[in-house]
Amino acid sequence: MIRICIFIFIWLLSMFTMLKAQSIQNYSLSGKIDSDKVNQMEINLFNAENKLVKTEIADAKGNFSFNDLASGNYLLKINKNGAESYQSENISVTGNTTLPSIQLNEKIIEAVTITKTKPYIERQDGKMILNVENSIASTGNSAFEVLEKAPGVKVDNNDNISLRGKGNLLVQIDGKNTPMTGTDLANYLRGIPSSSVEKVEFITNPSSKYDAAGTSIINIKLKKDQRRGTNGSISTAWGTGKYIKNNNSFNINHRNKKVNLFANYSFAYREFYNKLLLDRSFYDNGNFTQGYIQDNFLKMNFRNHIAKTGMDYYMNDKNVLGFSVGFISNRFDPTSNNETLILDNNHQPSGTSNTKSNNRDHWKNVSFNLNHKLTIDSLGSELTTDLDYINYSNTSLQNFITNNYDVNGNLFPSTSLNPNPYNLKGDLGGSLNIYSLKSDLTKVFKKNWKLETGIKTSFVKADNDLQFFNASSGNLVLDDSKTNHFIYEENINAVYGNLIKNWDKFKVNFGLRIENTNITGNQITTNQINKKNYTQLFPSAVFSYDVNDKNTVELNFSRRITRPTYKQLNPFKFYLDLTTYQAGNPDLNPQTTMNYEFTYSFSNKYFATLSYSKTKNNITDVLKPTIENGKTVVVQANENLSSASYYGLNLIAPVKVAKWWDMNNSANFYYGSYTGNIADTSIKNQGNFTFDLNSINSFKLGNGFTAELTGNYKAKEVYAYMFLKPMWSVNIGAQKKFKNNSTLKFSFNDIFFTSNPEARNIYTSYVENFIVRRDTRVATLSYTYNFGSGKSGQPRKTGGADDLKQRVGNG
């Protein structure tokens, strides 16, 4: 903690010195628009780097003025109702400057502007971006289904998400980490309608400015309306596969010169199923001892409410103060039926069992953010501060009833130790509080030098109380072997710095982040306390060179850390059925990864990225058989592999096949290699070469009609102990845009019902084959109406709890 205090003191001292040493020229740039139609006329001022400096609205006579400008070159752009009506030449400001009267073409102002549609896949600033709002195939889907179909993304039978063969990702919503991992994360994302998603950013090699958590970052950005005046949208979608799905969203935004008010609300009702077929074999010294052939059918009906409101107050040209309040409520009542055929050591049936469950789950999340932005100068220097409070709470009432039968279908006799039927009830409750404070300074110097630096501190306390009862006799009897109470406390302190220099063709970015972590895990039930304290360095660097106007190369590297989630550290038992439960591991260590990437781009349109990463203590999902109450059950847990290596090539190649046909193609080729010893099973450099292909074809049919055909293929893959089979899917869609700013869309996803995983897990004493079937073949019809007009400046990024929310977990 002393080290962190020193770091903070040095950072504050350097920030004070820079702020005091800077010299700001308070020059003004003013002008007048010669037009009688200046209502909602917006003037945007850009600096020499084409970065938005300020936005002003012309008065009733067309006059406007920009104050407190530093000397330099600027560019004016004037918009009317979202259409660009004027762009100036370079304007040199070396003193107070008044421009000549600006003449506008009235016909251009009144014309209907046709904007260029963004491609579904593009790359910007080291990020691969999916523009979801332009995808017809995403219509009526959830955010989770959008990710499932994204290039390079794979989802296993436990809903763990990997990107280009690398797991343990950091998944964010608008730069804030989502509250769960695995199945919990999937259930959360299934409640977010795709109509609320603008785009998804894949950041495979973040700089030191980002929190050091996660091998890579997936940031799901929700739609925000930043236009002047009052604007918004209403959307609804109805779909059906095996079960119905309904998504609804409403967004509204009002902005004037001083205040920006926004609110959004979405409701999703989605019925979903998961059919899991399992063939499990248990061994002792290579000899088959027992087997389970299982048919699991799980159905859930999500009722998800998401609401957020907030305000930005533009106090003056330099200060913006804002706040936001968010609320999420997700209720779902999973019911399941598990049929198990039990095989003896001769592979002959020895009995069957049936487990039925009906649960009641409710997850809630309340978040509050207070933020401030100080614009230091017109070059782009600024100081931002964020204060976050986040609370998660969850309750789960579980009820499992198991009947055991002999080979003739007769119930086994009930005993006091092994009641038949056996009724297990669970009352699971948990709460999590996160407090986070961060401050970031960006200081732009002359001759294209820039310094980014900041500090962050966060405090987390999780309290999980899980009680299980044997209700077989009709009375609730506490089961001490399953009941658990776990309290987790964490404090992370961080400081970082990035130094950036731009030349005509060459750009460098050197960064270093220092994080100090202090953890205490208190197992109340067993009076076991685990403490961990460590400080680590996370360097990063980017080298970019423009060979010529069309060719650019970039080399970057970064060191990352993936801390165990709170759920992964909690050694409680969370039952999936009576033969399978999840358990945390309080001895789990964080994993660290070194990432290297080399990217070549042509015309900022075609991209090829070579990548390599090396991970130590790779956190891996494993399956371990154990004996519980005389019966063999399977435990899903997390363990540390010794290492994992990754080699990859990512290609993005859009093709203009015809004037009416655009094709956007991507391909990922990679090799993952894993070494370690888990569950008495040793592997060394186990992996394979694999690839996935994705193609999105868009067709312009005229009269506002467009169509879309997408296809993807994921080859077989070896992921540590898991051997995944190939998957593929085809999606079609069509849309009609109307003159009243509304859109009607139709989509039919996974029309051949082929995008479900099949795999084999192999351990020394356990082999499992599984097939997963989900409700992926869905036809959906949606309608969206947009109201309002005008355009505003760029949205502000707020929030300082980015690295915490991902690791919450349920329970």
Coordinates of N, CA and C in Angstrom, one line a residue, residues 558-690:
S558 N 1.4 -6.2 -25.1 CA 0.9 -5.8 -23.8 C 1.0 -7.0 -22.9
R559 N 1.1 -6.7 -21.6 CA 1.0 -7.7 -20.6 C -0.4 -7.6 -19.9
R560 N -1.1 -8.7 -19.7 CA -2.4 -8.7 -19.2 C -2.5 -9.7 -18.0
I561 N -3.5 -9.5 -17.2 CA -3.8 -10.4 -16.0 C -5.3 -10.7 -16.0
T562 N -5.6 -12.0 -15.7 CA -6.9 -12.4 -15.5 C -7.1 -12.9 -14.0
R563 N -7.7 -12.1 -13.2 CA -7.9 -12.5 -11.8 C -9.1 -13.5 -11.8
P564 N -9.1 -14.5 -10.9 CA -10.3 -15.3 -10.7 C -11.5 -14.5 -10.4
T565 N -12.7 -15.0 -10.9 CA -13.9 -14.3 -10.5 C -14.2 -14.6 -9.0
Y566 N -15.1 -13.8 -8.4 CA -15.5 -14.1 -7.1 C -16.1 -15.5 -6.9
K567 N -16.9 -15.9 -7.9 CA -17.5 -17.2 -7.9 C -16.5 -18.3 -8.0
Q568 N -15.5 -18.1 -8.8 CA -14.4 -19.1 -9.0 C -13.6 -19.4 -7.7
L569 N -13.5 -18.3 -6.9 CA -12.8 -18.5 -5.6 C -13.6 -19.0 -4.5
N570 N -15.0 -19.0 -4.6 CA -15.9 -19.4 -3.6 C -16.1 -20.9 -3.6
P571 N -15.6 -21.7 -2.6 CA -15.7 -23.1 -2.6 C -17.1 -23.7 -2.2
F572 N -18.1 -23.1 -2.7 CA -19.5 -23.6 -2.5 C -19.9 -24.5 -3.6
K573 N -20.9 -25.3 -3.3 CA -21.5 -26.2 -4.3 C -22.8 -25.6 -4.9
F574 N -22.7 -25.5 -6.2 CA -23.9 -25.0 -6.9 C -24.4 -26.2 -7.8
Y575 N -25.5 -26.8 -7.5 CA -26.0 -28.0 -8.2 C -26.6 -27.7 -9.5
L576 N -26.2 -28.4 -10.6 CA -26.8 -28.3 -11.8 C -27.9 -29.5 -11.9
D577 N -27.5 -30.6 -11.4 CA -28.4 -31.7 -11.2 C -27.8 -32.6 -10.1
L578 N -28.4 -33.7 -9.8 CA -27.8 -34.5 -8.6 C -26.6 -35.3 -9.0
T579 N -26.1 -35.2 -10.3 CA -24.9 -35.9 -10.6 C -23.8 -34.9 -11.0
T580 N -24.1 -33.6 -11.0 CA -23.2 -32.5 -11.4 C -23.3 -31.3 -10.6
Y581 N -22.2 -30.8 -10.1 CA -22.3 -29.5 -9.4 C -21.0 -28.7 -9.7
Q582 N -21.1 -27.4 -9.6 CA -20.0 -26.5 -9.7 C -19.4 -26.2 -8.3
A583 N -18.1 -26.0 -8.2 CA -17.5 -25.7 -7.0 C -16.3 -24.7 -7.2
G584 N -16.2 -23.7 -6.4 CA -15.1 -22.8 -6.5 C -13.8 -23.3 -6.0
N585 N -12.7 -22.6 -6.2 CA -11.3 -23.0 -5.8 C -10.6 -21.8 -5.2
P586 N -10.6 -21.8 -3.8 CA -10.0 -20.6 -3.1 C -8.5 -20.5 -3.4
D587 N -7.8 -21.6 -3.9 CA -6.4 -21.6 -4.1 C -6.1 -21.2 -5.6
L588 N -7.1 -20.8 -6.3 CA -6.9 -20.5 -7.7 C -6.0 -19.2 -7.9
N589 N -5.0 -19.2 -8.7 CA -4.1 -18.1 -8.9 C -4.5 -17.3 -10.2
P590 N -4.2 -16.0 -10.2 CA -4.5 -15.3 -11.4 C -3.5 -15.7 -12.6
Q591 N -4.0 -15.6 -13.8 CA -3.2 -15.9 -14.9 C -2.6 -14.6 -15.6
T592 N -1.4 -14.7 -16.1 CA -0.8 -13.5 -16.8 C -0.5 -13.9 -18.2
T593 N -0.7 -12.9 -19.1 CA -0.5 -13.2 -20.5 C 0.3 -12.1 -21.2
M594 N 1.3 -12.4 -22.0 CA 2.0 -11.5 -22.9 C 1.4 -11.7 -24.3
N595 N 0.9 -10.5 -24.8 CA 0.3 -10.5 -26.2 C 1.2 -9.7 -27.1
Y596 N 1.4 -10.3 -28.4 CA 2.1 -9.6 -29.4 C 1.3 -9.6 -30.7
E597 N 1.2 -8.5 -31.4 CA 0.5 -8.4 -32.7 C 1.2 -7.6 -33.7
F598 N 1.1 -8.1 -35.0 CA 1.6 -7.3 -36.1 C 0.5 -7.2 -37.1
T599 N 0.1 -6.0 -37.5 CA -1.0 -5.8 -38.4 C -0.6 -5.0 -39.6
Y600 N -1.0 -5.5 -40.8 CA -0.8 -4.8 -42.0 C -2.2 -4.4 -42.6
S601 N -2.3 -3.1 -43.0 CA -3.6 -2.7 -43.5 C -3.4 -2.0 -44.9
F602 N -4.3 -2.3 -45.8 CA -4.3 -1.7 -47.1 C -5.5 -0.8 -47.3
S603 N -5.3 0.5 -47.6 CA -6.4 1.4 -47.8 C -7.4 1.4 -46.6
N604 N -6.9 1.1 -45.4 CA -7.7 1.1 -44.2 C -9.0 0.3 -44.5
K605 N -8.9 -0.8 -45.3 CA -10.0 -1.6 -45.7 C -9.7 -3.1 -45.6
Y606 N -8.5 -3.5 -46.0 CA -8.1 -4.9 -45.9 C -7.1 -5.0 -44.8
F607 N -7.2 -6.0 -43.9 CA -6.4 -6.1 -42.7 C -5.9 -7.5 -42.6
A608 N -4.6 -7.7 -42.2 CA -4.0 -9.0 -41.8 C -3.3 -8.8 -40.5
T609 N -3.6 -9.6 -39.5 CA -3.0 -9.5 -38.2 C -2.4 -10.8 -37.8
L610 N -1.1 -10.8 -37.6 CA -0.3 -11.9 -37.0 C -0.3 -11.7 -35.5
S611 N -0.5 -12.8 -34.7 CA -0.5 -12.6 -33.2 C 0.1 -13.8 -32.6
Y612 N 0.7 -13.5 -31.4 CA 1.3 -14.6 -30.6 C 1.0 -14.2 -29.1
S613 N 0.7 -15.1 -28.3 CA 0.5 -14.9 -26.8 C 1.0 -16.1 -26.0
K614 N 1.5 -15.8 -24.8 CA 2.0 -16.8 -23.9 C 1.3 -16.5 -22.6
T615 N 0.6 -17.5 -22.0 CA -0.1 -17.4 -20.8 C 0.5 -18.3 -19.7
K616 N 0.7 -17.8 -18.5 CA 1.1 -18.6 -17.4 C 0.0 -18.8 -16.4
N617 N -0.1 -19.9 -15.8 CA -1.2 -20.3 -14.9 C -2.6 -20.1 -15.5
N618 N -2.7 -20.6 -16.7 CA -3.9 -20.5 -17.5 C -5.1 -21.0 -16.7
I619 N -6.1 -20.2 -16.5 CA -7.3 -20.6 -15.7 C -8.2 -21.4 -16.7
T620 N -8.5 -22.7 -16.3 CA -9.1 -23.6 -17.2 C -10.3 -24.3 -16.5
D621 N -11.4 -24.4 -17.2 CA -12.5 -25.2 -16.7 C -12.2 -26.7 -16.8
V622 N -12.4 -27.4 -15.7 CA -12.1 -28.9 -15.7 C -13.3 -29.6 -15.1
L623 N -13.3 -30.9 -15.4 CA -14.3 -31.8 -14.9 C -13.6 -32.9 -14.1
K624 N -14.0 -33.1 -12.8 CA -13.4 -34.0 -12.0 C -14.4 -34.9 -11.3
P625 N -14.3 -36.3 -11.5 CA -15.2 -37.2 -10.8 C -14.8 -37.3 -9.3
T626 N -15.9 -37.4 -8.4 CA -15.7 -37.6 -7.0 C -16.8 -38.4 -6.4
I627 N -16.6 -38.9 -5.2 CA -17.6 -39.8 -4.6 C -18.3 -38.9 -3.5
E628 N -19.7 -38.9 -3.6 CA -20.5 -38.1 -2.7 C -21.7 -39.0 -2.3
N629 N -21.8 -39.3 -1.0 CA -22.8 -40.1 -0.4 C -22.9 -41.5 -1.1
G630 N -21.7 -42.0 -1.4 CA -21.6 -43.3 -2.1 C -21.9 -43.3 -3.5
K631 N -22.1 -42.2 -4.2 CA -22.4 -42.1 -5.6 C -21.3 -41.3 -6.3
T632 N -21.0 -41.6 -7.5 CA -20.1 -40.9 -8.3 C -20.7 -39.7 -9.0
V633 N -20.2 -38.5 -8.7 CA -20.7 -37.3 -9.3 C -19.5 -36.6 -10.0
V634 N -19.9 -35.6 -10.8 CA -18.9 -34.8 -11.6 C -18.8 -33.4 -11.1
V635 N -17.7 -32.9 -10.7 CA -17.5 -31.5 -10.3 C -16.9 -30.7 -11.4
Q636 N -17.6 -29.6 -11.7 CA -17.0 -28.6 -12.6 C -16.3 -27.5 -11.8
A637 N -15.0 -27.4 -12.0 CA -14.2 -26.5 -11.3 C -13.2 -25.7 -12.2
N638 N -12.4 -24.9 -11.6 CA -11.4 -24.2 -12.3 C -10.0 -24.5 -11.7
E639 N -9.1 -24.8 -12.6 CA -7.7 -25.1 -12.1 C -6.7 -24.3 -13.0
N640 N -5.5 -24.2 -12.5 CA -4.5 -23.5 -13.2 C -3.6 -24.5 -14.0
L641 N -3.6 -24.3 -15.4 CA -2.7 -25.0 -16.2 C -1.3 -24.3 -16.1
S642 N -0.3 -25.1 -16.4 CA 1.1 -24.5 -16.4 C 1.2 -23.3 -17.4
S643 N 0.8 -23.6 -18.6 CA 1.0 -22.5 -19.6 C 0.1 -22.8 -20.8
A644 N -0.1 -21.8 -21.6 CA -0.9 -21.9 -22.9 C -0.2 -20.9 -23.9
S645 N 0.0 -21.4 -25.1 CA 0.5 -20.6 -26.2 C -0.5 -20.5 -27.3
Y646 N -0.4 -19.4 -28.0 CA -1.4 -19.1 -29.1 C -0.7 -18.4 -30.2
Y647 N -0.9 -19.0 -31.5 CA -0.4 -18.4 -32.7 C -1.6 -18.1 -33.6
G648 N -1.7 -16.9 -34.2 CA -2.9 -16.7 -35.0 C -2.7 -15.8 -36.2
L649 N -3.5 -15.9 -37.2 CA -3.6 -15.0 -38.3 C -5.0 -14.6 -38.6
N650 N -5.3 -13.3 -38.5 CA -6.7 -12.8 -38.7 C -6.7 -12.0 -40.0
L651 N -7.7 -12.3 -40.9 CA -7.8 -11.6 -42.1 C -9.2 -11.0 -42.3
I652 N -9.3 -9.7 -42.7 CA -10.5 -9.0 -43.0 C -10.4 -8.5 -44.5
A653 N -11.4 -8.9 -45.3 CA -11.3 -8.6 -46.7 C -12.7 -8.3 -47.3
P654 N -13.2 -7.0 -47.3 CA -14.5 -6.7 -48.0 C -14.3 -6.7 -49.5
V655 N -15.4 -7.1 -50.2 CA -15.3 -7.2 -51.6 C -16.6 -6.5 -52.2
K656 N -16.4 -5.6 -53.2 CA -17.5 -5.0 -53.9 C -17.8 -5.9 -55.1
V657 N -18.7 -6.9 -55.0 CA -19.0 -7.8 -56.0 C -19.7 -7.1 -57.2
A658 N -20.7 -6.3 -56.9 CA -21.4 -5.5 -57.9 C -21.9 -4.3 -57.2
K659 N -22.5 -3.4 -58.0 CA -22.9 -2.1 -57.4 C -24.0 -2.4 -56.3
W660 N -24.7 -3.4 -56.5 CA -25.8 -3.8 -55.5 C -25.4 -4.9 -54.6
W661 N -24.2 -5.4 -54.6 CA -23.8 -6.5 -53.8 C -22.5 -6.3 -53.1
D662 N -22.5 -6.2 -51.7 CA -21.3 -6.0 -50.9 C -21.1 -7.3 -50.1
M663 N -19.8 -7.7 -50.1 CA -19.4 -8.9 -49.4 C -18.4 -8.6 -48.4
N664 N -18.6 -8.9 -47.1 CA -17.6 -8.7 -46.0 C -17.1 -10.0 -45.5
N665 N -15.8 -10.3 -45.7 CA -15.3 -11.6 -45.4 C -14.2 -11.5 -44.3
S666 N -14.2 -12.5 -43.4 CA -13.2 -12.5 -42.4 C -12.8 -14.0 -42.2
A667 N -11.5 -14.2 -41.7 CA -11.0 -15.5 -41.5 C -10.0 -15.5 -40.3
N668 N -10.1 -16.4 -39.5 CA -9.1 -16.6 -38.4 C -8.5 -18.0 -38.5
F669 N -7.2 -18.0 -38.5 CA -6.4 -19.2 -38.5 C -5.5 -19.2 -37.3
Y670 N -5.6 -20.2 -36.5 CA -4.8 -20.1 -35.2 C -4.5 -21.5 -34.7
Y671 N -3.5 -21.6 -33.8 CA -3.0 -22.8 -33.2 C -2.9 -22.5 -31.7
G672 N -3.6 -23.3 -30.9 CA -3.5 -23.2 -29.4 C -2.8 -24.4 -28.9
S673 N -1.9 -24.2 -27.9 CA -1.1 -25.2 -27.3 C -1.1 -25.1 -25.8
Y674 N -1.4 -26.3 -25.1 CA -1.7 -26.2 -23.7 C -0.8 -27.3 -22.9
T675 N -0.3 -26.8 -21.8 CA 0.6 -27.7 -21.0 C 0.2 -27.6 -19.5
G676 N 0.1 -28.8 -18.9 CA -0.3 -28.8 -17.4 C -0.7 -30.2 -17.0
N677 N -1.1 -30.2 -15.7 CA -1.5 -31.5 -15.1 C -2.7 -31.2 -14.2
I678 N -3.9 -31.6 -14.6 CA -5.1 -31.4 -13.9 C -5.9 -32.7 -13.8
A679 N -6.4 -33.0 -12.6 CA -7.2 -34.2 -12.4 C -6.4 -35.5 -12.8
D680 N -5.1 -35.5 -12.4 CA -4.2 -36.6 -12.7 C -4.0 -36.8 -14.2
T681 N -4.2 -35.8 -15.0 CA -4.1 -36.0 -16.4 C -3.1 -34.9 -16.9
S682 N -1.9 -35.4 -17.4 CA -0.9 -34.5 -17.8 C -0.9 -34.3 -19.4
I683 N -0.8 -33.1 -19.8 CA -0.8 -32.8 -21.2 C 0.4 -31.9 -21.4
K684 N 1.0 -32.0 -22.6 CA 2.2 -31.2 -23.0 C 2.0 -30.7 -24.4
N685 N 1.9 -29.4 -24.6 CA 1.8 -28.8 -25.9 C 0.6 -29.4 -26.7
Q686 N -0.5 -29.7 -26.0 CA -1.6 -30.3 -26.7 C -2.5 -29.2 -27.3
G687 N -2.8 -29.4 -28.6 CA -3.6 -28.4 -29.3 C -3.6 -28.8 -30.8
N688 N -4.1 -27.9 -31.6 CA -4.2 -28.2 -33.0 C -4.3 -26.9 -33.8
F689 N -4.1 -27.0 -35.1 CA -4.3 -25.9 -36.0 C -5.8 -25.9 -36.4
T690 N -6.4 -24.7 -36.3 CA -7.8 -24.6 -36.6 C -8.2 -23.3 -37.2

